[in-house]
CSV table of C-alpha atoms and ligand atoms in Angstrom, one decimal:
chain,number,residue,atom,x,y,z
A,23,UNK,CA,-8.6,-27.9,19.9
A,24,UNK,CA,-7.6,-25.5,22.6
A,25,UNK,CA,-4.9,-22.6,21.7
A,26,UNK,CA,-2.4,-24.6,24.3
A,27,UNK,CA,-3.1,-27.6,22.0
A,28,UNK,CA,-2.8,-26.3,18.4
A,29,UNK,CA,0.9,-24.8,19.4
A,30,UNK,CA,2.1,-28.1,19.8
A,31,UNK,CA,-0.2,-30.1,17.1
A,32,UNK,CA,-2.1,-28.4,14.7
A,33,UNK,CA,-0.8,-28.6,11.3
A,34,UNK,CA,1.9,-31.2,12.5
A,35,UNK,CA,2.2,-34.7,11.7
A,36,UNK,CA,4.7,-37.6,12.2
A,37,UNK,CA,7.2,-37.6,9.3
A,38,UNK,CA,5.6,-40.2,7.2
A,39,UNK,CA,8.2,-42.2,6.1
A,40,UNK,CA,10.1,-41.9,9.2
A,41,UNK,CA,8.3,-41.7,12.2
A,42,UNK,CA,10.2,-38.8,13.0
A,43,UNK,CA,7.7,-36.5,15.7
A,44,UNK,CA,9.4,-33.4,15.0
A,45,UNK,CA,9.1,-32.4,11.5
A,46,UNK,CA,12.4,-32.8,9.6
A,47,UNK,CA,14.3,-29.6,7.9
A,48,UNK,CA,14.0,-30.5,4.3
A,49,UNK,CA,17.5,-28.9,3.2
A,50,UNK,CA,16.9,-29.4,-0.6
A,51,UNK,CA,16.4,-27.0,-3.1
A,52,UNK,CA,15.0,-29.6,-5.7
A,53,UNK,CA,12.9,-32.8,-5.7
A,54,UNK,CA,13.1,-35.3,-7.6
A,55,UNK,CA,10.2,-36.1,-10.6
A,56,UNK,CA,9.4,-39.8,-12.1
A,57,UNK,CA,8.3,-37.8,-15.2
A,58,UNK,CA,8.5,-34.2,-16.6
A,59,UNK,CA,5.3,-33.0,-14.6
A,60,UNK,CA,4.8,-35.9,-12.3
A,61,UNK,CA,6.2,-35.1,-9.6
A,62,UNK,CA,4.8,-35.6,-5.2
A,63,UNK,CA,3.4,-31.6,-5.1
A,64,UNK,CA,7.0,-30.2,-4.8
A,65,UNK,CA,9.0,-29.0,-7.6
A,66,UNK,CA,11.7,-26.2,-6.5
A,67,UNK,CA,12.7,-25.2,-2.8
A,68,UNK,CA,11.3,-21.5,-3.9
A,69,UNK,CA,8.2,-22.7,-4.4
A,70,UNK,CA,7.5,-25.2,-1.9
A,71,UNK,CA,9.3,-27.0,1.4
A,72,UNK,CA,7.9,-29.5,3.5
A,73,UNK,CA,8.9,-28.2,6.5
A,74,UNK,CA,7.9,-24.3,5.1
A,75,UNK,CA,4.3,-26.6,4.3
A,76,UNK,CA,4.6,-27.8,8.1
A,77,UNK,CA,4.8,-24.5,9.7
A,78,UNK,CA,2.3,-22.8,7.5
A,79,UNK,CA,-0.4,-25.1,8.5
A,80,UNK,CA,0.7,-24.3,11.9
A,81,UNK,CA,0.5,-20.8,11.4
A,82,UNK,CA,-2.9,-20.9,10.0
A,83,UNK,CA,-4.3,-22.5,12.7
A,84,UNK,CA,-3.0,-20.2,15.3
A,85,UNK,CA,-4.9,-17.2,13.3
A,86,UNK,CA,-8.1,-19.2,13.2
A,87,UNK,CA,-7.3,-19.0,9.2
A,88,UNK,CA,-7.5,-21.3,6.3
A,89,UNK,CA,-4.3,-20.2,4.5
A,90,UNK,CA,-0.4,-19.5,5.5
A,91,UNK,CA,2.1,-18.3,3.9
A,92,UNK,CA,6.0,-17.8,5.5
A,93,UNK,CA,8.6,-15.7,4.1
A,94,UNK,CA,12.5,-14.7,4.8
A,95,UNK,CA,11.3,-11.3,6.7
A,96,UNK,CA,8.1,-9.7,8.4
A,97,UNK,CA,8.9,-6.7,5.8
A,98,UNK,CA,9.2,-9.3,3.5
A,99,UNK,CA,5.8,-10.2,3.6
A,100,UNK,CA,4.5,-6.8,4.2
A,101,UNK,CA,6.1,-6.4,0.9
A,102,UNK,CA,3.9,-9.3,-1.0
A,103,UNK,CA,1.4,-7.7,0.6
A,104,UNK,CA,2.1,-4.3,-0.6
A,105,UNK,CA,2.1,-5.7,-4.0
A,106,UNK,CA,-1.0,-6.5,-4.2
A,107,UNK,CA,-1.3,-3.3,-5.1
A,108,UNK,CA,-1.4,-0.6,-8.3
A,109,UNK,CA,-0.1,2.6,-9.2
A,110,UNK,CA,-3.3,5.3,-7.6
A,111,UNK,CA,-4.2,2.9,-5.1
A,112,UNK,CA,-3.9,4.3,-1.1
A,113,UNK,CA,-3.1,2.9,1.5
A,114,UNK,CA,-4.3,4.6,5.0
A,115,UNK,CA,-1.9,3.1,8.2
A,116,UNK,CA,-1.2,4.4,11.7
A,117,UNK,CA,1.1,7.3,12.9
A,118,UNK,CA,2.9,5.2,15.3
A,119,UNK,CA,3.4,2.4,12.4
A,120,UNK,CA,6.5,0.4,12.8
A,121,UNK,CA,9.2,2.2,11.6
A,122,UNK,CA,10.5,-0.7,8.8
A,123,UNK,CA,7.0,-0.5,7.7
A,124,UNK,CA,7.0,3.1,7.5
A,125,UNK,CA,10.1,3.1,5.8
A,126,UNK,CA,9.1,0.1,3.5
A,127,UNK,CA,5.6,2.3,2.2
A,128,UNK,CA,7.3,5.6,2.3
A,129,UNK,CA,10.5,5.1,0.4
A,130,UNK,CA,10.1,2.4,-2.0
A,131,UNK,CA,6.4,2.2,-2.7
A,132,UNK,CA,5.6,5.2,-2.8
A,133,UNK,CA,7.7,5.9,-5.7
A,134,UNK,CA,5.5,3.5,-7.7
A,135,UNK,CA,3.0,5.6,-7.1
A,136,UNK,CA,1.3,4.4,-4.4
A,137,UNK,CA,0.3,7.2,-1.7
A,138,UNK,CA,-0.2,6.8,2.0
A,139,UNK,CA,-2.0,8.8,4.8
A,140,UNK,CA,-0.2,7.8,8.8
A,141,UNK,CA,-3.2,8.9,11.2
A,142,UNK,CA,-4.0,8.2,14.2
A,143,UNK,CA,-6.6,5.5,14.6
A,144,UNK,CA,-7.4,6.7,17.5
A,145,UNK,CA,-9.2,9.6,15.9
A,146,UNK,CA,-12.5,8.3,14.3
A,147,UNK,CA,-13.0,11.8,12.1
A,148,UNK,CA,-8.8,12.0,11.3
A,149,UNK,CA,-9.5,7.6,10.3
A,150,UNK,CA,-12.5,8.5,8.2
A,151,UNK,CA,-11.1,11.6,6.3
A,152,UNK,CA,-8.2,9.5,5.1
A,153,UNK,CA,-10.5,7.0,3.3
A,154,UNK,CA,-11.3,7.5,0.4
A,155,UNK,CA,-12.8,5.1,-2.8
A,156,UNK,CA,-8.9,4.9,-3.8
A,157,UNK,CA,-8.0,3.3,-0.7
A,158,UNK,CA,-7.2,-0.4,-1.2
A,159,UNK,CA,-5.4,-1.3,2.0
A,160,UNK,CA,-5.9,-0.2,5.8
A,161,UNK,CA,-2.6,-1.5,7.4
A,162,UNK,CA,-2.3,-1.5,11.9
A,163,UNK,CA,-0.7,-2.4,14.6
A,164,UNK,CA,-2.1,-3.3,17.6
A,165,UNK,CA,-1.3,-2.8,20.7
A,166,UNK,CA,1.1,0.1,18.6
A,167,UNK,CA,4.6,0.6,18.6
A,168,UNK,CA,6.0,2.1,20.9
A,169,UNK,CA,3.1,4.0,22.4
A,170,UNK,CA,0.9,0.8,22.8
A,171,UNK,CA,-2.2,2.3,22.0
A,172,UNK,CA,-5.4,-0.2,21.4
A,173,UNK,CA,-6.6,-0.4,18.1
A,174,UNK,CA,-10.2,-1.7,17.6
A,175,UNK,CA,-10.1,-4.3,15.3
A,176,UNK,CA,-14.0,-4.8,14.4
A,177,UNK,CA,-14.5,-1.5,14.1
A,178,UNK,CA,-11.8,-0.7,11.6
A,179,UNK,CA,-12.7,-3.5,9.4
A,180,UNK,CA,-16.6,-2.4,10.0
A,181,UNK,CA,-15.1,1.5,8.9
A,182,UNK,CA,-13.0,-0.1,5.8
A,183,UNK,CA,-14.6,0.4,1.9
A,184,UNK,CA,-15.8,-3.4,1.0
A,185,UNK,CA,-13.0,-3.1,-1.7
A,186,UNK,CA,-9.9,-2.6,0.5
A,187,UNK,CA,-7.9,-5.1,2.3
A,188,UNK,CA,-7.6,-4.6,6.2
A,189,UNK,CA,-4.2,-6.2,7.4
A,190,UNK,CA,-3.3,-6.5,11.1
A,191,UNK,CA,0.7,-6.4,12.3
A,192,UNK,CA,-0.5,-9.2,14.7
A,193,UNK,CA,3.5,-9.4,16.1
A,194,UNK,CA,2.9,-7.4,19.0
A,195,UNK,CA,0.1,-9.4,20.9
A,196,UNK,CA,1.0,-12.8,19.1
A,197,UNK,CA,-2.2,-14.9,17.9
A,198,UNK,CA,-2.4,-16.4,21.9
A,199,UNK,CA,-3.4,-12.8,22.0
A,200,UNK,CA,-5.6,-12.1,19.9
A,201,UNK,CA,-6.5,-13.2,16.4
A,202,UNK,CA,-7.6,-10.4,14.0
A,203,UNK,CA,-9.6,-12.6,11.4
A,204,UNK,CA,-12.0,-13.6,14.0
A,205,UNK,CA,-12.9,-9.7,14.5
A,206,UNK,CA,-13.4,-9.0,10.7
A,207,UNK,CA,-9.5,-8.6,9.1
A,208,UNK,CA,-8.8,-10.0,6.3
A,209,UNK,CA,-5.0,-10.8,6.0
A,210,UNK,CA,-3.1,-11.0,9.8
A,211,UNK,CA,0.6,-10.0,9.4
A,212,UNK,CA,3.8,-11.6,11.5
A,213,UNK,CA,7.3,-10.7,12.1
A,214,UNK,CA,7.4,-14.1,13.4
A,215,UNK,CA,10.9,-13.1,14.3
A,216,UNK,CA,9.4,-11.3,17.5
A,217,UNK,CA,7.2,-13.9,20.4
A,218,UNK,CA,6.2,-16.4,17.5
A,219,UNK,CA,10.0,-17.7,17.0
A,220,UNK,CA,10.3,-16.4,20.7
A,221,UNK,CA,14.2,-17.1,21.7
A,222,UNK,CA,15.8,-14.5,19.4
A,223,UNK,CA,17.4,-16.3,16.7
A,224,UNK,CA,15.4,-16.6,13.7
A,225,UNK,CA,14.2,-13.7,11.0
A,226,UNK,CA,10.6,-15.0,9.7
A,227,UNK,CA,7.3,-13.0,8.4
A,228,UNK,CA,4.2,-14.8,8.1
A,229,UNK,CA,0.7,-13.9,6.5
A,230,UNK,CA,-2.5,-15.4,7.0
A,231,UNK,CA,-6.1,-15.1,5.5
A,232,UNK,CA,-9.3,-17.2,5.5
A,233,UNK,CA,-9.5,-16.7,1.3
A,234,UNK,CA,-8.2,-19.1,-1.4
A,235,UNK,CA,-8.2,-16.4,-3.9
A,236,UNK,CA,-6.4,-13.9,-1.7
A,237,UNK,CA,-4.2,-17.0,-1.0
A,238,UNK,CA,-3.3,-17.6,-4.4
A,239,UNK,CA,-2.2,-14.1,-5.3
A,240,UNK,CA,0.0,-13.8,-2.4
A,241,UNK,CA,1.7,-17.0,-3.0
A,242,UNK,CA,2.0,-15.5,-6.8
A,243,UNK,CA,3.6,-12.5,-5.8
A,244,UNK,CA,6.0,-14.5,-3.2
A,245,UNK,CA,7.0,-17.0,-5.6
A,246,UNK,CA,7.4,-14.5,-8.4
A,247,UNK,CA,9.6,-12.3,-6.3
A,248,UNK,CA,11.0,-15.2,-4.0
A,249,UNK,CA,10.9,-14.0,-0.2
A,250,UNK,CA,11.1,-17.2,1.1
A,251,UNK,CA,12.7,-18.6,4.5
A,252,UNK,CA,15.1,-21.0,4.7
A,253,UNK,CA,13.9,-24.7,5.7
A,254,UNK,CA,16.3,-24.7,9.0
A,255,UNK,CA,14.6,-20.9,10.0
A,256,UNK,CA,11.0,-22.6,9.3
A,257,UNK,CA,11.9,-25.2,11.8
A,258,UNK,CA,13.5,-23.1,14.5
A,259,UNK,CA,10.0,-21.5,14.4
A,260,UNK,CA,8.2,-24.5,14.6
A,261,UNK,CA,9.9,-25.4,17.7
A,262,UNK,CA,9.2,-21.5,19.2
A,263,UNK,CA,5.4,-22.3,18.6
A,264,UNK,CA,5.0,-25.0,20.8
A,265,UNK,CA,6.1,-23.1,24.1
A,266,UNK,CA,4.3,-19.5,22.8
A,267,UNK,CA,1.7,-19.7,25.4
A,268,UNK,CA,3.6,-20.7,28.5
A,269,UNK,CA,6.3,-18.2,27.3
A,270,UNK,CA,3.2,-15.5,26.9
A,271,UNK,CA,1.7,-16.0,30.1
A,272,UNK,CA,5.0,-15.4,31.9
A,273,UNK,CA,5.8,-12.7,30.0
A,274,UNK,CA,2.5,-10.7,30.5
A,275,UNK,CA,2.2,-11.4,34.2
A,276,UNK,CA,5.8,-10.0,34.5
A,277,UNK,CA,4.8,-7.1,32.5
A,278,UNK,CA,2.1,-6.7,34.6
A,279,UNK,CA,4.3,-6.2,38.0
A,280,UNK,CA,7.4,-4.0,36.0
A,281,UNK,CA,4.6,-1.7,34.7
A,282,UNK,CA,3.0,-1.1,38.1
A,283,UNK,CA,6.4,-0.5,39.9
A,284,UNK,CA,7.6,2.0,36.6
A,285,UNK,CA,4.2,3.8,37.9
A,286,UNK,CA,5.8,4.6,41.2
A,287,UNK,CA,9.2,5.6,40.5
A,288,UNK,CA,9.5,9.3,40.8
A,289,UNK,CA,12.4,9.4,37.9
A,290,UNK,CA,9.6,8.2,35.5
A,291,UNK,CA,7.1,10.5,34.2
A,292,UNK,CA,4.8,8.3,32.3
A,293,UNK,CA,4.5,4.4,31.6
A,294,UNK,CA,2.3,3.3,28.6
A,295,UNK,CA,0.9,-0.1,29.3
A,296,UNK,CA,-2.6,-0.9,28.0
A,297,UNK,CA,-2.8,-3.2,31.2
A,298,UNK,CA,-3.6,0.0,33.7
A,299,UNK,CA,-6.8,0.5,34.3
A,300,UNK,CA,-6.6,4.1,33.5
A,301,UNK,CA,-5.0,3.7,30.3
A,302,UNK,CA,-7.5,5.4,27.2
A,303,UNK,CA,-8.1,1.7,25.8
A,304,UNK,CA,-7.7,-0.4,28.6
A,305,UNK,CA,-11.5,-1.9,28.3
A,306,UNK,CA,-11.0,-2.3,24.7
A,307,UNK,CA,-7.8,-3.7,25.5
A,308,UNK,CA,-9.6,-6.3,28.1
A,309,UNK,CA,-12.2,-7.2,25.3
A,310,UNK,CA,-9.9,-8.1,22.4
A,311,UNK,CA,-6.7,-9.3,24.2
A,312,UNK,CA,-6.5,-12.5,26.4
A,313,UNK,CA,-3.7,-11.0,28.2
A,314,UNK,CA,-2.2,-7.0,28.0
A,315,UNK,CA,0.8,-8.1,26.7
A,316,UNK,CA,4.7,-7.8,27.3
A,317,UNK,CA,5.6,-4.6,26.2
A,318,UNK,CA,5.8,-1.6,28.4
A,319,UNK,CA,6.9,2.2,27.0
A,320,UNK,CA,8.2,4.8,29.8
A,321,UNK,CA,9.8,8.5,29.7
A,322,UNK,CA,11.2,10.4,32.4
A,323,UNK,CA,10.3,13.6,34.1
A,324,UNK,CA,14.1,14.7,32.5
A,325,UNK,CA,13.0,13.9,29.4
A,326,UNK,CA,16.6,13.7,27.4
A,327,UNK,CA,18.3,11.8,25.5
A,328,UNK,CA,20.9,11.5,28.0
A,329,UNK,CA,18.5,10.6,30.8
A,330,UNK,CA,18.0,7.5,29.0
A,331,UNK,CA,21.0,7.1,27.7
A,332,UNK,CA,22.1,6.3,31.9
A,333,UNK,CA,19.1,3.9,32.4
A,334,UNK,CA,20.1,2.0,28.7
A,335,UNK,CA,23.4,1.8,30.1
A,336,UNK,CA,22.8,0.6,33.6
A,337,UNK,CA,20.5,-2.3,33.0
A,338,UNK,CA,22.5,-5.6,32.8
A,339,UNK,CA,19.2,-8.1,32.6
A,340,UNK,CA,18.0,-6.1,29.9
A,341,UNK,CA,20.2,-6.1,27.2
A,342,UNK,CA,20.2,-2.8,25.2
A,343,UNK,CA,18.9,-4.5,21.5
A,344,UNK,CA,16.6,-4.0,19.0
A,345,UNK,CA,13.7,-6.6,18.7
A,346,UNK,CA,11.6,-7.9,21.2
A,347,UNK,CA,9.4,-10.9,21.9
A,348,UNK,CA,12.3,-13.6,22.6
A,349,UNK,CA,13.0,-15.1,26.2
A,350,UNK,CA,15.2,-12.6,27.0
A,351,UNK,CA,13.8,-9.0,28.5
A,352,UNK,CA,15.0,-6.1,26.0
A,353,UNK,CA,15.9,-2.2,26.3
A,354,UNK,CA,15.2,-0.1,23.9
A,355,UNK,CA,15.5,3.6,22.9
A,356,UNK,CA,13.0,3.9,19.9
A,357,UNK,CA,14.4,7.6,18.8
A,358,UNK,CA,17.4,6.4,17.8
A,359,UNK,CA,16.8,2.9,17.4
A,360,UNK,CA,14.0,1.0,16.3
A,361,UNK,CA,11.9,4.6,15.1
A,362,UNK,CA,15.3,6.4,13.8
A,363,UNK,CA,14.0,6.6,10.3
A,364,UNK,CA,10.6,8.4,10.8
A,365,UNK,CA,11.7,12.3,10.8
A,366,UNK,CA,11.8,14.1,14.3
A,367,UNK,CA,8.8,16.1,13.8
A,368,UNK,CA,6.2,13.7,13.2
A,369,UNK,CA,8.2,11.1,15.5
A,370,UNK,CA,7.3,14.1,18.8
A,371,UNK,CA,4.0,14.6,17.1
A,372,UNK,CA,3.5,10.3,17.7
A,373,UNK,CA,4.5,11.0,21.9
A,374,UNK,CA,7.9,9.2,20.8
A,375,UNK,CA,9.8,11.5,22.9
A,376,UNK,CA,13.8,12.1,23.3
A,377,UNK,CA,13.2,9.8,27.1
A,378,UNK,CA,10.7,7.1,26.0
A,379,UNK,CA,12.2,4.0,26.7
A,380,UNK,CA,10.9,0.5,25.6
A,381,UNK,CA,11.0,-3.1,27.1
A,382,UNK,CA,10.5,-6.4,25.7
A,383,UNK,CA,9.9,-8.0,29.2
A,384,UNK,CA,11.0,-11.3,28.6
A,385,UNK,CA,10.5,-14.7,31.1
A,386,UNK,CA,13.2,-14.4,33.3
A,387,UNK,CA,12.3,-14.6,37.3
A,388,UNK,CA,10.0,-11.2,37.9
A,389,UNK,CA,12.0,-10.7,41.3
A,390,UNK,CA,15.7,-10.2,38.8
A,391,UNK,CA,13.9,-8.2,36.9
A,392,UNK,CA,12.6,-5.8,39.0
A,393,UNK,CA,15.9,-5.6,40.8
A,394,UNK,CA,17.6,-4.9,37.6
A,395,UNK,CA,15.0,-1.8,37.0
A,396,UNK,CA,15.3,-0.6,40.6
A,397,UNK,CA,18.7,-0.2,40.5
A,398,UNK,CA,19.1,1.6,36.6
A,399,UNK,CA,16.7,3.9,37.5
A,400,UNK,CA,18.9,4.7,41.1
B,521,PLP,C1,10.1,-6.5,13.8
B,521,PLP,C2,8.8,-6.0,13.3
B,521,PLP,C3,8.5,-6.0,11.9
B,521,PLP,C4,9.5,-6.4,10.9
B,521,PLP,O1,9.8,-7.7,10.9
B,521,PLP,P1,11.2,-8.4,10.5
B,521,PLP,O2,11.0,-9.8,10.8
B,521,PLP,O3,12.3,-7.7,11.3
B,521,PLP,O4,11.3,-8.1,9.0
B,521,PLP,C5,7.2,-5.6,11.5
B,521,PLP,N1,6.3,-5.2,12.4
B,521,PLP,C6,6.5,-5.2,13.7
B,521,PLP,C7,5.5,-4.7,14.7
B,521,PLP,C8,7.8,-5.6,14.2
B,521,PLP,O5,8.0,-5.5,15.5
């Protein structure tokens, strides 16, 4: 089955009892057993939800994996995934990392002692120096956030110890992107919050492998610590999927046109879009993305706080929020937003400058959103 396809079949089926095409929100937290034991495969909402069943089959799918798993958060299943690990064990991520992820490794696991090295993948040496025979997880984003910088998928899993887990943050590019367990990763992270849920009003984390056993322990550690999404949120995701790849084309081809008109502005100093031809990764972004994506990072030649501040302000499509992936095009200032908790120093050090400015260019009509940019910039 074609991607097109999958979003609005795979892993779905008519309600069986019903007819019902769309698959019903199961809002129970209990099933019902004809003896103690016997029961129809679901015992306790934590555990297991039809409709949670529905959307993971989806999900794994999408990834080109054998195994789903959802849960109430994307940082809540970076956290199951984070538990998979022991006191000594490293884990080696990017600088740019999401700041919630950052956060999530730096201030709580840490203090189990679990130690991380932030590089920058770009750097081959700086990547190899920081593994090590303790490391048990390699942990990206790519395209990166907010720099959008390619990451080279088969060749960090082709880099990584056989004994450590390589996860991809796949929320940036979405799986009609590209899909990190066909290039070699092993477990394909979602804030499916962002473009999979796609219209802003859900909170949902997904992970996805192609191994039973890894399966198992995740579910383990999720059912055990009880990150799980609500049956209604499982369904308002199942009903994002179906339009992710009309809603991704729309929103890449408007990135496209926004990126090349930031380019000529002479308030803006530089754009970051992995779309450009001259950007360091575009042919690696050409080979591993189906599109460049929808996100687009900018500063200005006054490169304040306040200078942004003016264009944040002005914009009236883009509505000045955190988040990003929904129908709706976003502004962002990742300094004091979405990256406020990574210190200043190493936040300059990642290009994350007082000016940079992110979009979430969303599927509006390209013409109102250019007009939008055109006059916040002045
Ligand atoms: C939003 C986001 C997360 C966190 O997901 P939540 O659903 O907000 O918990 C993780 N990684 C990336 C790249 C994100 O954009």
């Amino acid at each position: 089955m074609k991607f097109e396809s999958k979003v609005i079949h795979a892993g779905i089926a008519p309600d069986p009892s019903t007819g019902a095409i769309m698959t019903p929100i199961f809002q129970t937290s209990t099933y019902v057993q004809d003896a103690p034991g016997k029961h129809k495969g679901y015992e306790y909402g934590r555990t297991q939800n039809p409709t949670r069943s529905a959307l993971e089959a989806s999900l794994a799918a999408l990834e080109n994996g054998t195994h789903a798993l959802a849960f109430a958060s994307g940082l809540a299943s970076m956290d199951a995934v984070l538990k998979l690990l022991e006191p000594g064990d490293e884990i080696v991520s990017t600088t740019d990392v999401y700041g919630g992820s950052y956060r999530l490794i730096v201030t709580l696991f840490e203090r189990y002692g679990i130690k991380a090295h932030f590089v920058d993948f770009g750097d081959a040496s700086a990547l190899k120096s920081a593994i090590n025979d303790r490391t048990r997880l390699i942990w990206f984003e790519t395209p990166t956030n907010p720099m959008l910088k390619i990451v080279d998928i088969r060749r960090v899993c082709k880099l990584a110890p056989a004994n450590a887990l390589v996860c991809v943050d796949n929320t940036f590019a979405s799986p009609y992107l590209q899909r990190p367990l066909d290039l070699g990763a092993d477990i394909v992270m979602h804030s499916a919050t962002k473009y999979i849920a796609g219209h802003s009003d859900v909170i949902l984390g997904a992970l996805i492998c192609k191994d039973a056993e890894l399966d198992a322990r995740l579910r383990f550690i999720q059912n055990a610590a009880g990150g799980v999404p609500g049956p209604m949120d499982c369904f308002l995701t199942l009903r994002g999927i179906k339009t992710l790849a009309v809603r991704m084309d729309r929103a890449c081809s408007n990135a496209m046109q926004i990126a090349l008109y930031l380019r000529k502005n002479r308030k803006v100093a530089q754009v970051y879009f992995p779309g450009f031809e001259d950007h360091p990764e575009h042919r690696l972004a050409t080979r591993q993305m189906k599109h460049y994506g929808a996100m687009i990072s900018f500063t200005l030649k006054e490169d304040t706080k306040r200078a942004a501040n003016r264009i944040l302000r002005r914009t009236k499509m883009f509505s000045l929020a955190e988040s990003l992936g929904g129908v709706e095009s976003l502004i962002g200032h990742p300094a004091s937003m979405t990256h406020a908790s990574i210190p200043k120093k190493e936040r300059m050090a990642a290009g994350i400058t007082d000016s940079l400015i992110r979009l979430s260019v969303g599927i509006e009509h390209v013409d109102d959103l250019l007009s939008d940019i055109k006059q916040a910039l002045g």
